[in-house]
PDB file of C-alpha atoms in Angstrom:
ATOM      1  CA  UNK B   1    -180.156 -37.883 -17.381  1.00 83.00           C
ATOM      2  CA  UNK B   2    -183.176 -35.383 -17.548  1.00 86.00           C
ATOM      3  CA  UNK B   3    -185.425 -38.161 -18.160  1.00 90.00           C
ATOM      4  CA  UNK B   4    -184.088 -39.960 -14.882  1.00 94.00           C
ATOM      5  CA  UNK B   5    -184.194 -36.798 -12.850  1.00 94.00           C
ATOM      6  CA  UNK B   6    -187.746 -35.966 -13.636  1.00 93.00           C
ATOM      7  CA  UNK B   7    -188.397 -39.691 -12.503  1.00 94.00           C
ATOM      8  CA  UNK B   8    -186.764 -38.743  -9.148  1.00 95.00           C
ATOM      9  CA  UNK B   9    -188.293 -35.503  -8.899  1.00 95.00           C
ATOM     10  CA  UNK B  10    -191.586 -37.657  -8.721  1.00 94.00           C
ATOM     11  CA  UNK B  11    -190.928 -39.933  -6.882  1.00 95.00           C
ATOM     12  CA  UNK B  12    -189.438 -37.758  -4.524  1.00 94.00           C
ATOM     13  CA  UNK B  13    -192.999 -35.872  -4.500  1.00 92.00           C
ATOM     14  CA  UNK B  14    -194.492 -38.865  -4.046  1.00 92.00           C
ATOM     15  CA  UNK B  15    -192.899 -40.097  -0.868  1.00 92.00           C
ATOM     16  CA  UNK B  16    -193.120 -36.447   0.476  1.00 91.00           C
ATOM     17  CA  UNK B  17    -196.773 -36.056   0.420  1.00 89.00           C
ATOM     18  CA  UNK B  18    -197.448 -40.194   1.048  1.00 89.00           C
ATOM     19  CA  UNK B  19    -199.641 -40.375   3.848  1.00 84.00           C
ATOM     20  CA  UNK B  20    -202.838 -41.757   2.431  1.00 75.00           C
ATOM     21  CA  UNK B  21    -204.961 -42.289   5.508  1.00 77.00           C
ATOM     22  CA  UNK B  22    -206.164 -38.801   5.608  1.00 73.00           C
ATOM     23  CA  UNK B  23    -209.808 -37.952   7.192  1.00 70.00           C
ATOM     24  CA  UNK B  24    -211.659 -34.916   7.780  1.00 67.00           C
ATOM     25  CA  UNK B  25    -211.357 -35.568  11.529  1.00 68.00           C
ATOM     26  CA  UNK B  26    -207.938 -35.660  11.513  1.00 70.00           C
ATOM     27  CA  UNK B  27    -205.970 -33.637   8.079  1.00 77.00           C
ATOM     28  CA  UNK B  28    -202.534 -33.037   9.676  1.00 85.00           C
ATOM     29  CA  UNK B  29    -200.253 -35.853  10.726  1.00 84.00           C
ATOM     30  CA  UNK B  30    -198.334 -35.176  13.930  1.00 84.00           C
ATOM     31  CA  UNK B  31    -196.794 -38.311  14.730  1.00 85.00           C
ATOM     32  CA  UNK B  32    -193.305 -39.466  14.971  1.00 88.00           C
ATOM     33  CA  UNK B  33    -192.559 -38.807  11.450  1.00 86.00           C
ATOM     34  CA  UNK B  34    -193.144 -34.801  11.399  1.00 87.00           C
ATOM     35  CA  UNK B  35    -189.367 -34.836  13.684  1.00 86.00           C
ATOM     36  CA  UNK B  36    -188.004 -35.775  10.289  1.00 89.00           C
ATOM     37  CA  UNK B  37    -187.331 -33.290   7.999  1.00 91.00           C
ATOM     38  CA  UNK B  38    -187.613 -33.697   4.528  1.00 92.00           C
ATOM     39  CA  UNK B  39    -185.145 -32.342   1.952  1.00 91.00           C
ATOM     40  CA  UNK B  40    -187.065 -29.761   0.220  1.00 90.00           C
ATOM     41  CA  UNK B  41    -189.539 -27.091   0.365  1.00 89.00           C
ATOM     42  CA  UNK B  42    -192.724 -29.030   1.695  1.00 88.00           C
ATOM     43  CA  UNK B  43    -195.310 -27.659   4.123  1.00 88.00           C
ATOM     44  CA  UNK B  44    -195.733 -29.480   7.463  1.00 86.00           C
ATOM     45  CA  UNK B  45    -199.287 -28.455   7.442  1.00 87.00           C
ATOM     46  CA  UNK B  46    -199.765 -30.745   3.967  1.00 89.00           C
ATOM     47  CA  UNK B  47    -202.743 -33.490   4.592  1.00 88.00           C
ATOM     48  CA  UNK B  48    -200.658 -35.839   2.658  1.00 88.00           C
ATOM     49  CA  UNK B  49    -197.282 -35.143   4.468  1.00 90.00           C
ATOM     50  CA  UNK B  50    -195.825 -36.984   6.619  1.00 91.00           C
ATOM     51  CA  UNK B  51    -192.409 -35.099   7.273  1.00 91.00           C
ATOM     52  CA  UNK B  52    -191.592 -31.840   8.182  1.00 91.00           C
ATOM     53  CA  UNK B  53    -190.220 -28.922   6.285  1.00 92.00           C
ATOM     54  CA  UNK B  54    -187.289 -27.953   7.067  1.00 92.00           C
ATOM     55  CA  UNK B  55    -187.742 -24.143   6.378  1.00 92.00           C
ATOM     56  CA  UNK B  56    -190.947 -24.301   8.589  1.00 91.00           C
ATOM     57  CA  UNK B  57    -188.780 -25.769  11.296  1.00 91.00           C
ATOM     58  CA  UNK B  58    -185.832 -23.945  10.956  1.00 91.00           C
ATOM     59  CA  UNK B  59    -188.683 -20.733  11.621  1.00 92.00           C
ATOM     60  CA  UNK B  60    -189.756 -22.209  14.653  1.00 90.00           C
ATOM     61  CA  UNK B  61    -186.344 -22.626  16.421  1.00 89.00           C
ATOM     62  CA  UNK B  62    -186.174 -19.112  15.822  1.00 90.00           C
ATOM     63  CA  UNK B  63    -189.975 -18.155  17.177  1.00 91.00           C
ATOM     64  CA  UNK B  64    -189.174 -19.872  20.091  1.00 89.00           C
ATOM     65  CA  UNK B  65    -185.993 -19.254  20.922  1.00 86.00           C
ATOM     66  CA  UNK B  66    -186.724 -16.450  23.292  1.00 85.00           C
ATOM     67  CA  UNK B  67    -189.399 -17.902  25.060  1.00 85.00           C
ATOM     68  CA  UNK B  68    -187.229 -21.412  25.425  1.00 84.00           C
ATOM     69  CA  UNK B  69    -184.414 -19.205  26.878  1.00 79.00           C
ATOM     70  CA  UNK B  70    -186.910 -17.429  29.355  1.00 80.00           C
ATOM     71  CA  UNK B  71    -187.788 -20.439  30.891  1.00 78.00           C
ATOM     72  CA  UNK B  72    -184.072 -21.889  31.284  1.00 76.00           C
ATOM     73  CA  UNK B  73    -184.292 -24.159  28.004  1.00 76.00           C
ATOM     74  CA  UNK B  74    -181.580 -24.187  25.386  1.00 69.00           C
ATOM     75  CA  UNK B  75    -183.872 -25.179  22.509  1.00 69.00           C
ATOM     76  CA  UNK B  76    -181.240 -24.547  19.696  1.00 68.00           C
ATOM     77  CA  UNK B  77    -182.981 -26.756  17.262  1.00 73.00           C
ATOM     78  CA  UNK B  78    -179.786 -28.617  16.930  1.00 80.00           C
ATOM     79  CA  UNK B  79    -181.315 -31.275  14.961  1.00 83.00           C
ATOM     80  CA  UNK B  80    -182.649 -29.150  12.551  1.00 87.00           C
ATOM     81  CA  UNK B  81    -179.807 -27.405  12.077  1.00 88.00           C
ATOM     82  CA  UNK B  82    -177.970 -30.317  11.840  1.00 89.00           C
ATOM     83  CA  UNK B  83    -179.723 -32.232   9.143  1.00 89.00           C
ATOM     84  CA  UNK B  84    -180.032 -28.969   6.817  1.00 91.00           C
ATOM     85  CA  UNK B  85    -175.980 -29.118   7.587  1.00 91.00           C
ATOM     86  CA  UNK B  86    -175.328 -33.007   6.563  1.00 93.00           C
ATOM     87  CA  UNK B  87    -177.148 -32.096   3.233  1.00 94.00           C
ATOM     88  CA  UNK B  88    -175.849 -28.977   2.461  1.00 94.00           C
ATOM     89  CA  UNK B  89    -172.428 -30.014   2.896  1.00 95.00           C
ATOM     90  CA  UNK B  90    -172.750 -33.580   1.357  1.00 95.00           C
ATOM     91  CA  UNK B  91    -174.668 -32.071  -2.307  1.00 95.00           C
ATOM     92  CA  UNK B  92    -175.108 -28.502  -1.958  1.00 95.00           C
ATOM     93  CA  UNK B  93    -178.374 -26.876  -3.517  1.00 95.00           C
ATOM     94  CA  UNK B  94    -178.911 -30.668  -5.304  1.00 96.00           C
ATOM     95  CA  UNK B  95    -182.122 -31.123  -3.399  1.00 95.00           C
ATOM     96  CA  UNK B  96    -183.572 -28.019  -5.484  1.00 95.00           C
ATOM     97  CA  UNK B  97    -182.945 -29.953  -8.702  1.00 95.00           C
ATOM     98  CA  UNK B  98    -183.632 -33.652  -8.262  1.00 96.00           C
ATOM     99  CA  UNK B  99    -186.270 -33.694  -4.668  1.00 95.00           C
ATOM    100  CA  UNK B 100    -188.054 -30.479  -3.663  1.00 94.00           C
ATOM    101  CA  UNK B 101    -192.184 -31.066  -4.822  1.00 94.00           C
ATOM    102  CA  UNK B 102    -192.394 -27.404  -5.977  1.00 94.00           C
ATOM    103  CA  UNK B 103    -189.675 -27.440  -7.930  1.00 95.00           C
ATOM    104  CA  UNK B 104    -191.176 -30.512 -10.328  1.00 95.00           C
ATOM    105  CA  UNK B 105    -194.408 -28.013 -10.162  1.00 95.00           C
ATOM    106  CA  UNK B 106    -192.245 -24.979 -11.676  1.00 96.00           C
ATOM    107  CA  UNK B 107    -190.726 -27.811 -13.850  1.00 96.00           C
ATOM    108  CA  UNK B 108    -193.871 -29.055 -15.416  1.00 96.00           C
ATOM    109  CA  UNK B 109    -195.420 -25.200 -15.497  1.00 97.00           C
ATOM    110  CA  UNK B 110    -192.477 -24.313 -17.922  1.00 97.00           C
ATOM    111  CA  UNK B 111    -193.425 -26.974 -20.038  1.00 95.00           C
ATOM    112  CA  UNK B 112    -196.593 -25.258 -20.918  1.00 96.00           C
ATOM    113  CA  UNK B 113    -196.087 -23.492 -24.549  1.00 94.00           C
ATOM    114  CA  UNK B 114    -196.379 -19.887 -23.905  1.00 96.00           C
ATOM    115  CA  UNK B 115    -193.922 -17.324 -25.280  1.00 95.00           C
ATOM    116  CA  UNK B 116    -190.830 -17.079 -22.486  1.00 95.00           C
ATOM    117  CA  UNK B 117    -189.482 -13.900 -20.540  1.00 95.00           C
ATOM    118  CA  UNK B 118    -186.242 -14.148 -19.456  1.00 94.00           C
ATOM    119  CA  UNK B 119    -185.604 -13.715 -15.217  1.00 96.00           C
ATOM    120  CA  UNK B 120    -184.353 -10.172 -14.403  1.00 95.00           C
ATOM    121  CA  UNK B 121    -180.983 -11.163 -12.645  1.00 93.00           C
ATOM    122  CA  UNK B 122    -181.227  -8.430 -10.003  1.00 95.00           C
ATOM    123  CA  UNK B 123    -185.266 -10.022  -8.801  1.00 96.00           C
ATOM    124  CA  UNK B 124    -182.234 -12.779  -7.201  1.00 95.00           C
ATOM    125  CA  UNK B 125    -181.649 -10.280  -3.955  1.00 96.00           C
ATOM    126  CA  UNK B 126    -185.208 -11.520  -2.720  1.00 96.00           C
ATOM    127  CA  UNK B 127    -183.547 -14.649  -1.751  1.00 96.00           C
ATOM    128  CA  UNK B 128    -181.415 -12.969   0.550  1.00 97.00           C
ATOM    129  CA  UNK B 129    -184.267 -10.802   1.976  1.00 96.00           C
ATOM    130  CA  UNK B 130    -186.645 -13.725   2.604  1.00 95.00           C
ATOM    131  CA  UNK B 131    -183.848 -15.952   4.183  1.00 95.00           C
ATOM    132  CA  UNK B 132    -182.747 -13.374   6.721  1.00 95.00           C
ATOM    133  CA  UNK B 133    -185.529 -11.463   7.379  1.00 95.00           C
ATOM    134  CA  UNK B 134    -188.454 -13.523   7.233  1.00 95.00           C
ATOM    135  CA  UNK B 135    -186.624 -16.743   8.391  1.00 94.00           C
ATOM    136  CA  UNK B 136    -184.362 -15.214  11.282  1.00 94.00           C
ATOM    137  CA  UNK B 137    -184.960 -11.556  12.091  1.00 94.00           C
ATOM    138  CA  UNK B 138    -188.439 -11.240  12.839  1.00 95.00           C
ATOM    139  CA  UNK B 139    -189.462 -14.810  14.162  1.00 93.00           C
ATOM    140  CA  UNK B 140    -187.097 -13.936  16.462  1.00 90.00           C
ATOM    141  CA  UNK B 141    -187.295 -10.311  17.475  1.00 90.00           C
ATOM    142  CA  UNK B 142    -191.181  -9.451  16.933  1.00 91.00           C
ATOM    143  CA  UNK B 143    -192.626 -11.825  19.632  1.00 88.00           C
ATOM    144  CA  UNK B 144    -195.936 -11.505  21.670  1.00 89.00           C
ATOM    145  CA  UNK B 145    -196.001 -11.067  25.311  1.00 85.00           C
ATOM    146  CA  UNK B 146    -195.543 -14.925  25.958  1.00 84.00           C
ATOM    147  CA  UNK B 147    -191.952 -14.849  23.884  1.00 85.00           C
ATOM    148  CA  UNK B 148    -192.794 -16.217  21.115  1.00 90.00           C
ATOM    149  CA  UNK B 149    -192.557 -15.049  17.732  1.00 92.00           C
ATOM    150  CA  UNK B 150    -194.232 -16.340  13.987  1.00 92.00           C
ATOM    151  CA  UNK B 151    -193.273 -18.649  11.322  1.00 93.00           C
ATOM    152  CA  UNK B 152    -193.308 -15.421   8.832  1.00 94.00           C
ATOM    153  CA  UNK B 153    -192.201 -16.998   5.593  1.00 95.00           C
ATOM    154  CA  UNK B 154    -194.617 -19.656   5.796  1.00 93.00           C
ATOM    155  CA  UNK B 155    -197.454 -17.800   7.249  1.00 92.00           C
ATOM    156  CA  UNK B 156    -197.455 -14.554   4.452  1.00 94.00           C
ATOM    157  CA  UNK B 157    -195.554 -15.403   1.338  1.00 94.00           C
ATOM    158  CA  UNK B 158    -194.594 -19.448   1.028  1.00 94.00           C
ATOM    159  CA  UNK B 159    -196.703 -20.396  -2.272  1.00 95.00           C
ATOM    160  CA  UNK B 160    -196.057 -24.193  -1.380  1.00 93.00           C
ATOM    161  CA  UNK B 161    -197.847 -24.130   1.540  1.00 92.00           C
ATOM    162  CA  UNK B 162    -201.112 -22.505   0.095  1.00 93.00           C
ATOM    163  CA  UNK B 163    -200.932 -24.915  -2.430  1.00 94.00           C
ATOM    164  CA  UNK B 164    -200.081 -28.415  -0.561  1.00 91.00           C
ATOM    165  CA  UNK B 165    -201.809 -27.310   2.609  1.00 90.00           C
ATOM    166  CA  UNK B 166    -204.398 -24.211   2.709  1.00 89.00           C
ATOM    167  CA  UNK B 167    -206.390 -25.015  -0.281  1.00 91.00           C
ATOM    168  CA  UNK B 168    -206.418 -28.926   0.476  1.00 89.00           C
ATOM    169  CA  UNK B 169    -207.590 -28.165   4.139  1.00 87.00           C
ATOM    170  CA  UNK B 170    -210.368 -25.729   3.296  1.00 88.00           C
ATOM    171  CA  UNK B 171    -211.270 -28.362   0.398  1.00 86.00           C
ATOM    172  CA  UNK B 172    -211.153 -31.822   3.528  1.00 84.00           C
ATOM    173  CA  UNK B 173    -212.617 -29.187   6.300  1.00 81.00           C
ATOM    174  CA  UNK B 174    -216.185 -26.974   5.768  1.00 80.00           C
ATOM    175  CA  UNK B 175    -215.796 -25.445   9.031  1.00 81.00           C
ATOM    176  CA  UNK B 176    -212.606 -23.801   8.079  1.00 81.00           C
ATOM    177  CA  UNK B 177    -213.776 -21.553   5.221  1.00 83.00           C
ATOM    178  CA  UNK B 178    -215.419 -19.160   7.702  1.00 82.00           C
ATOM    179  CA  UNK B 179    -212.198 -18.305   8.474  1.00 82.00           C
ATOM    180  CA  UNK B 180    -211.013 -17.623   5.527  1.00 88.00           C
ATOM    181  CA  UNK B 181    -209.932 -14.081   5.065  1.00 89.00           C
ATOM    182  CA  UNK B 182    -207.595 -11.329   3.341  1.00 93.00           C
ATOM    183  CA  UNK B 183    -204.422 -13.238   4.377  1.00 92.00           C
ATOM    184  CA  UNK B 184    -205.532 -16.416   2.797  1.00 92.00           C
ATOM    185  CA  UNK B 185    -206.217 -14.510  -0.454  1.00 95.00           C
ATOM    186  CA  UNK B 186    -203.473 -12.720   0.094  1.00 95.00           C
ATOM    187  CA  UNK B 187    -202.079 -15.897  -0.267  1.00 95.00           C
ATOM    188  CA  UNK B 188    -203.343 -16.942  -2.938  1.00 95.00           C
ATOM    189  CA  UNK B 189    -202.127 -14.294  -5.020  1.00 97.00           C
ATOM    190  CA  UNK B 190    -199.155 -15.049  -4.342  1.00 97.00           C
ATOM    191  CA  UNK B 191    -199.577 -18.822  -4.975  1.00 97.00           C
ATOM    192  CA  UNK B 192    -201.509 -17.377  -8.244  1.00 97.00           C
ATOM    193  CA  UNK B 193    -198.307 -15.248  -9.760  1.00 97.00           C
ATOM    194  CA  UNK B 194    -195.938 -17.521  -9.393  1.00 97.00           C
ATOM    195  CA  UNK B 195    -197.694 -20.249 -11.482  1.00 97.00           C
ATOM    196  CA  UNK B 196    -198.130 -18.125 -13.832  1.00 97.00           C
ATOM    197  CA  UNK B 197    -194.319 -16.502 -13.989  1.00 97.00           C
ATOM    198  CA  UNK B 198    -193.244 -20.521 -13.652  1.00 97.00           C
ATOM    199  CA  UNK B 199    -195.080 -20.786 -17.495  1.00 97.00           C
ATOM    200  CA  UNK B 200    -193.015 -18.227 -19.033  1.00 97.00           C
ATOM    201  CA  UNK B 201    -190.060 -18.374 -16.761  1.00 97.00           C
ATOM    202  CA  UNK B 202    -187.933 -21.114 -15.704  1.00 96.00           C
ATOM    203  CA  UNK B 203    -187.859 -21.703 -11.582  1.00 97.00           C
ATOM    204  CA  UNK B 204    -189.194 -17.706 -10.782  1.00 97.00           C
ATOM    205  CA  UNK B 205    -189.863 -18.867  -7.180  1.00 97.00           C
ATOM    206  CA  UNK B 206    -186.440 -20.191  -6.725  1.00 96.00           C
ATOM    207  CA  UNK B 207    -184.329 -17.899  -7.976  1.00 96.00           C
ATOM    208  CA  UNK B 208    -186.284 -14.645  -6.458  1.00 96.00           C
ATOM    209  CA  UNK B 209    -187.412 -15.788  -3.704  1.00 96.00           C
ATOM    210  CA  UNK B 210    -186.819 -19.410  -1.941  1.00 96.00           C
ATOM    211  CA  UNK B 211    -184.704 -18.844   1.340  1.00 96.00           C
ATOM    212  CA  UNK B 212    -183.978 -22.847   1.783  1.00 95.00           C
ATOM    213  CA  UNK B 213    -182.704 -22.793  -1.987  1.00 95.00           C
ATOM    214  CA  UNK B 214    -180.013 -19.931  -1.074  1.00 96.00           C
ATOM    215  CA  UNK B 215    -179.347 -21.765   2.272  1.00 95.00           C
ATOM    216  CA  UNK B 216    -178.519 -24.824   0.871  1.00 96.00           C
ATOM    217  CA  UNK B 217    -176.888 -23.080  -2.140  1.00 96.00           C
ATOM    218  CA  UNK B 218    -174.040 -21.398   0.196  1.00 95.00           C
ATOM    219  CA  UNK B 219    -172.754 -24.363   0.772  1.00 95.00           C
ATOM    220  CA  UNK B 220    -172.427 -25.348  -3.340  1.00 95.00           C
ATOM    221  CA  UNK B 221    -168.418 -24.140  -2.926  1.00 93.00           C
ATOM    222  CA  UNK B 222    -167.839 -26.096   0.269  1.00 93.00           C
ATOM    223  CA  UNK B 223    -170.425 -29.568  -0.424  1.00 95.00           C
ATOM    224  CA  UNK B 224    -168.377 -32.709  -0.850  1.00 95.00           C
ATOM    225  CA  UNK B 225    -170.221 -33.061  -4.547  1.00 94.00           C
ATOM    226  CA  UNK B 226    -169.138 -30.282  -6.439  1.00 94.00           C
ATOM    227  CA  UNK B 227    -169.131 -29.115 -10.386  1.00 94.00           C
ATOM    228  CA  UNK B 228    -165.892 -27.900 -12.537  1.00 94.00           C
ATOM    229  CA  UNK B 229    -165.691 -25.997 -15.295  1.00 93.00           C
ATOM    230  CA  UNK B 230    -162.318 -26.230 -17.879  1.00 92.00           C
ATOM    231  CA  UNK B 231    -162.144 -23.231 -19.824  1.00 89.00           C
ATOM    232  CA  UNK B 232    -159.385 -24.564 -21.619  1.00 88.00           C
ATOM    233  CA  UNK B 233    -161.971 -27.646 -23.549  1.00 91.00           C
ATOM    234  CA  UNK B 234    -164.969 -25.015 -24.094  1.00 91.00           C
ATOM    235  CA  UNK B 235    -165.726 -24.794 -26.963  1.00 91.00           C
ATOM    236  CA  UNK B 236    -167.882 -21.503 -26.465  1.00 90.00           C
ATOM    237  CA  UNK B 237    -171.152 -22.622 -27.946  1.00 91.00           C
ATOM    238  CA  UNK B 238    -173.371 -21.362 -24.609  1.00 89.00           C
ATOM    239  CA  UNK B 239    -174.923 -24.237 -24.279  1.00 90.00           C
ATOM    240  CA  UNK B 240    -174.935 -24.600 -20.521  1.00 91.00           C
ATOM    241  CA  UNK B 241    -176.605 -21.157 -20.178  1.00 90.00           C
ATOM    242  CA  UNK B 242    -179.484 -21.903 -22.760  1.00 91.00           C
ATOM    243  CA  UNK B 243    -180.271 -25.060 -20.537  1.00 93.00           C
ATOM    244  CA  UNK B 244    -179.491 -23.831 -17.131  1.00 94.00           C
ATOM    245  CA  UNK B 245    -183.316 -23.458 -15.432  1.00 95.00           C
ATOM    246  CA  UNK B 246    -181.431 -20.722 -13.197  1.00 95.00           C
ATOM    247  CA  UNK B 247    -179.546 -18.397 -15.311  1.00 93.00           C
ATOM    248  CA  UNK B 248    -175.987 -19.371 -13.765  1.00 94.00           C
ATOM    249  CA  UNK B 249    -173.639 -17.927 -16.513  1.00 94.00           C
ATOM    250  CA  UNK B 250    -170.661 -19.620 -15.919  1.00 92.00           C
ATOM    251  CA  UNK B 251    -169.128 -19.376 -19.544  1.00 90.00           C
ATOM    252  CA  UNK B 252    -168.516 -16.231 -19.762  1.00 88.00           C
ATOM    253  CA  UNK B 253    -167.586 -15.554 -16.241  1.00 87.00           C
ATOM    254  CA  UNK B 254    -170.349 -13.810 -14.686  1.00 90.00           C
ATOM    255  CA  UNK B 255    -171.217 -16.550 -12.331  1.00 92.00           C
ATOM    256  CA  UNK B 256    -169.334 -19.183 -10.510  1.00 93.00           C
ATOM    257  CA  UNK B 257    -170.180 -22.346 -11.664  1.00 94.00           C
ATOM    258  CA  UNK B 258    -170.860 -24.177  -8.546  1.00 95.00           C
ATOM    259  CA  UNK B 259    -173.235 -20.003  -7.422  1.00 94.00           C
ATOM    260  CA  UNK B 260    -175.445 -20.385  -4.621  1.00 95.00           C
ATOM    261  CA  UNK B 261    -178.347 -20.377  -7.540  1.00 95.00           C
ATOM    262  CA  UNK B 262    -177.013 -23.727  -8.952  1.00 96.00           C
ATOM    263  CA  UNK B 263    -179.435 -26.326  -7.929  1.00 96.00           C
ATOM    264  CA  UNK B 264    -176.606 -28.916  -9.338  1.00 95.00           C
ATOM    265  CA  UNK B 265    -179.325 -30.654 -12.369  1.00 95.00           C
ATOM    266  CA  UNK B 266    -176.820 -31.740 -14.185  1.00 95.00           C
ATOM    267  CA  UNK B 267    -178.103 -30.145 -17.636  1.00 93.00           C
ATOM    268  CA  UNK B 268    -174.769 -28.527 -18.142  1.00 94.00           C
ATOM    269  CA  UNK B 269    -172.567 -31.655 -17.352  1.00 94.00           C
ATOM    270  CA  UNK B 270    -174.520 -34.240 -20.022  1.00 93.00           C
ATOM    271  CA  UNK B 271    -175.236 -31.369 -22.561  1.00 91.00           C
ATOM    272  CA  UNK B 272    -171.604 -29.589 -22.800  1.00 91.00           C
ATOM    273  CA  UNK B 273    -170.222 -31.271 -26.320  1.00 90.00           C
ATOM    274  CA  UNK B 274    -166.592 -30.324 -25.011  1.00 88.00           C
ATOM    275  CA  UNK B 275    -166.871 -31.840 -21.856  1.00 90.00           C
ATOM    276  CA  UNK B 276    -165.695 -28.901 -20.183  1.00 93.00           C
ATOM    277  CA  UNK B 277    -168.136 -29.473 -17.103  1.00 94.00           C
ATOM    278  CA  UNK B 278    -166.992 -32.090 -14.550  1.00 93.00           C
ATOM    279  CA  UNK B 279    -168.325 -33.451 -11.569  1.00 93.00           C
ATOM    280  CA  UNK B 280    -165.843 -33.182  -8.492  1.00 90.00           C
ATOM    281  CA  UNK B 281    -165.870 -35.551  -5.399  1.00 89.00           C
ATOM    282  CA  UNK B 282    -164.169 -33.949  -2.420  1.00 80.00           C
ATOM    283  CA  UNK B 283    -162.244 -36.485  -0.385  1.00 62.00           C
ATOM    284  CA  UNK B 284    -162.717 -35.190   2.985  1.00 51.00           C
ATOM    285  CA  UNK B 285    -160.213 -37.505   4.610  1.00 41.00           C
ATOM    286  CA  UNK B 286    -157.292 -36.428   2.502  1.00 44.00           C
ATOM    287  CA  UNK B 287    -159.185 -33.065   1.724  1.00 45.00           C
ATOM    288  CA  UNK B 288    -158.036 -33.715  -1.887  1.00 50.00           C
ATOM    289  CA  UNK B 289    -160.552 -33.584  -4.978  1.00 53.00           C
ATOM    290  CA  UNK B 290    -161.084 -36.370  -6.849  1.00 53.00           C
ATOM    291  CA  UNK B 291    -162.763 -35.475 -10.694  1.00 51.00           C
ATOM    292  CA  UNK B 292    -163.991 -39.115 -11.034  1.00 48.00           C
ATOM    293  CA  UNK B 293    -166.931 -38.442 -13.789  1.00 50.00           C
ATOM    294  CA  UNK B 294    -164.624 -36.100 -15.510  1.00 48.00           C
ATOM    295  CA  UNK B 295    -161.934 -38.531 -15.568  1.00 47.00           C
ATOM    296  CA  UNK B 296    -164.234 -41.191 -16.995  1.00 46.00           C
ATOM    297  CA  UNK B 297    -165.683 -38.810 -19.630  1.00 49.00           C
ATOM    298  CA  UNK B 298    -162.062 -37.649 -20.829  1.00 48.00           C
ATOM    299  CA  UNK B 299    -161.506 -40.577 -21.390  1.00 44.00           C
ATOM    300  CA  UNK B 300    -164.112 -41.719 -23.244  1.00 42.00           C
ATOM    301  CA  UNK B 301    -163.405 -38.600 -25.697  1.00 47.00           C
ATOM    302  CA  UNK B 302    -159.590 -40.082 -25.978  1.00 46.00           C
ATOM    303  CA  UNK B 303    -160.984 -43.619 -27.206  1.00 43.00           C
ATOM    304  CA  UNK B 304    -163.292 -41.820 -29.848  1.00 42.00           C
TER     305      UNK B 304
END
C-alpha cells in the first residue's frame, strides 16, 4: 500500500505541475484550466501548473469580496467553495496523504538519514491561526482604498509557492531579480526551515502550519470515507502511532482516529497486526455505515 501511494503521490505531482510548453515570454498559464482547482496545496503562479490552488483561490474570494459587493456583485466564489466541499466531504484530509506535491516533498525529505525530533504537539494551533487569519480575516478586512484586500498566506508564509513558483520564475525571467527583495528572502527562509524540519520531522509544514490540510481535515468525522478503530481487537503494540507521519494517537485515546490531522494514508489500516483499524463507507442514501474493508479483512483473519 505505501509503495502504491508513493506511486500516486507522483503521479499526482506530475499531472499538477504538467504544462510543458513553458517560455520566458509567457511563465504563467492563465487559460481555461487555472478555473480548475486542483486537490492540494499547489501554487497558481507555478510555470509548470496548469490548475489552480485551491487555498490561493479560496484567498481571493475573500480579497475581493468587498470590492465585488461595492459594485453590486455577489462574487461568493461558489465554485470554489464548492469543489473544496465535494472533496472534503467525499475523503476528508485524503488529498494530504495520497495528491498534494508538497506533501511527497516532506515525504522524500524524511527519507534523508538524519537523527529525528519528534513534532511538539502544541506547534499544531498554527493551523488554526493560518486558516483563519491569514486565509479569511485579513484578505478580507485589511483592504486598500479600491476594496480589495491580499492573498496573505500565499504572499508571506506559503513555502510551496516559493518553491514551485518564485524561485522557478526568477530562474525563466532575468528581469525579475531586480525586484527581488526582503519579502522574497523572507521567503525563502521560510521555504529554507521547513526543508530542513521535513528531514528530521515527519510532515512539520502540515501539521503546524497548512490551513487547506485543517480545512479539509474538519470534515475527516463527517467525509463519506471514514477510518474505525476496535479497541476490543488491539492488541496494544503502538504500532499505528510509530507509523503515523502526523502524530494522531489514537491508541491510547488522545486523538480521535479519524482528527482533523489525519491525512487518511492508510499506514495504520495495512500495518495494525490485530486488524483493529477499519475503513468505513458511509451510505449517504440510507445514512447507514457500511465497514466493507473491515468486513473483508475479518474475515480473512477467521479463514487463517
Amino acid at each position: 500500500m505505501e509503495r502504491f501511494r508513493h506511486i500516486v503521490q507522483i503521479v499526482s505531482a506530475l499531472l499538477a505541475n504538467c504544462r510543458l510548453w513553458i517560455t520566458p515570454s509567457s511563465p504563467i498559464y492563465k487559460g481555461p484550466l487555472k478555473h480548475i482547482c486542483f486537490p492540494g496545496l499547489n501554487c497558481y503562479s507555478c510555470p509548470a501548473a496548469p490548475w489552480a490552488c485551491p487555498l490561493g483561490a479560496l484567498q481571493n474570494v475573500f480579497a475581493s469580496l468587498k470590492a465585488s459587493l461595492a459594485a453590486g456583485k455577489m462574487n461568493l466564489g461558489l465554485y470554489v467553495i464548492g469543489s473544496l466541499g465535494m472533496v472534503a466531504s467525499l475523503v476528508g484530509r485524503m488529498p494530504c496523504g495520497w495528491f498534494c506535491p508538497f506533501g511527497l516533498i516532506q515525504d522524500l525529505l524524511f527519507k534523508i538519514r538524519l537523527p529525528k525530533i519528534e513534532f511538539w504537539r502544541p506547534l499544531s494551533i498554527g493551523r488554526y491561526i493560518s486558516l483563519f487569519l491569514l486565509v479569511f480575516v485579513l484578505p478580507l478586512w485589511f483592504v486598500d482604498s479600491f476594496g480589495f484586500g491580499q492573498t496573505w498566506f500565499c504572499k508571506y508564509l506559503c513555502p510551496a509557492g516559493t518553491l514551485e513558483a518564485g524561485i522557478p520564475l526568477l530562474i525563466m525571467s532575468p528581469e525579475l531579480r531586480t525586484a527581488v527583495g526582503a519579502l522574497f528572502f523572507g521567503k525563502l527562509g521560510i521555504l529554507s526551515l521547513f526543508v530542513i524540519w521535513s528531514m528530521v520531522t515527519t510532515r512539520p509544514f502540515c501539521r503546524a502550519v497548512c490551513p487547506l490540510g485543517l480545512l479539509f481535515g474538519m470534515f475527516n468525522k463527517v467525509s463519506w470515507l471514514r477510518l474505525r478503530f476496535n479497541q476490543g481487537t488491539c492488541v496494544d503494540c503502538h504500532a499505528c502511532e510509530l507509523v503515523c507521519p502526523t502524530g494522531v494517537l489514537f491508541a491510547t485515546g488522545k486523538d480521535d482516529i479519524n482528527s482533523t490531522k489525519c491525512i487518511r494514508c492508510l499506514r495504520c489500516y495495512v500495518l495494525c497486526p490485530g486488524g483493529a483499524v477499519t475503513i468505513e463507507f458511509s451510505s449517504i442514501m440510507k445514512g447507514e455505515n457500511l465497514d466493507i474493508e473491515g468486513c473483508n479483512r475479518n474475515q480473512k483473519q477467521g479463514e487463517t
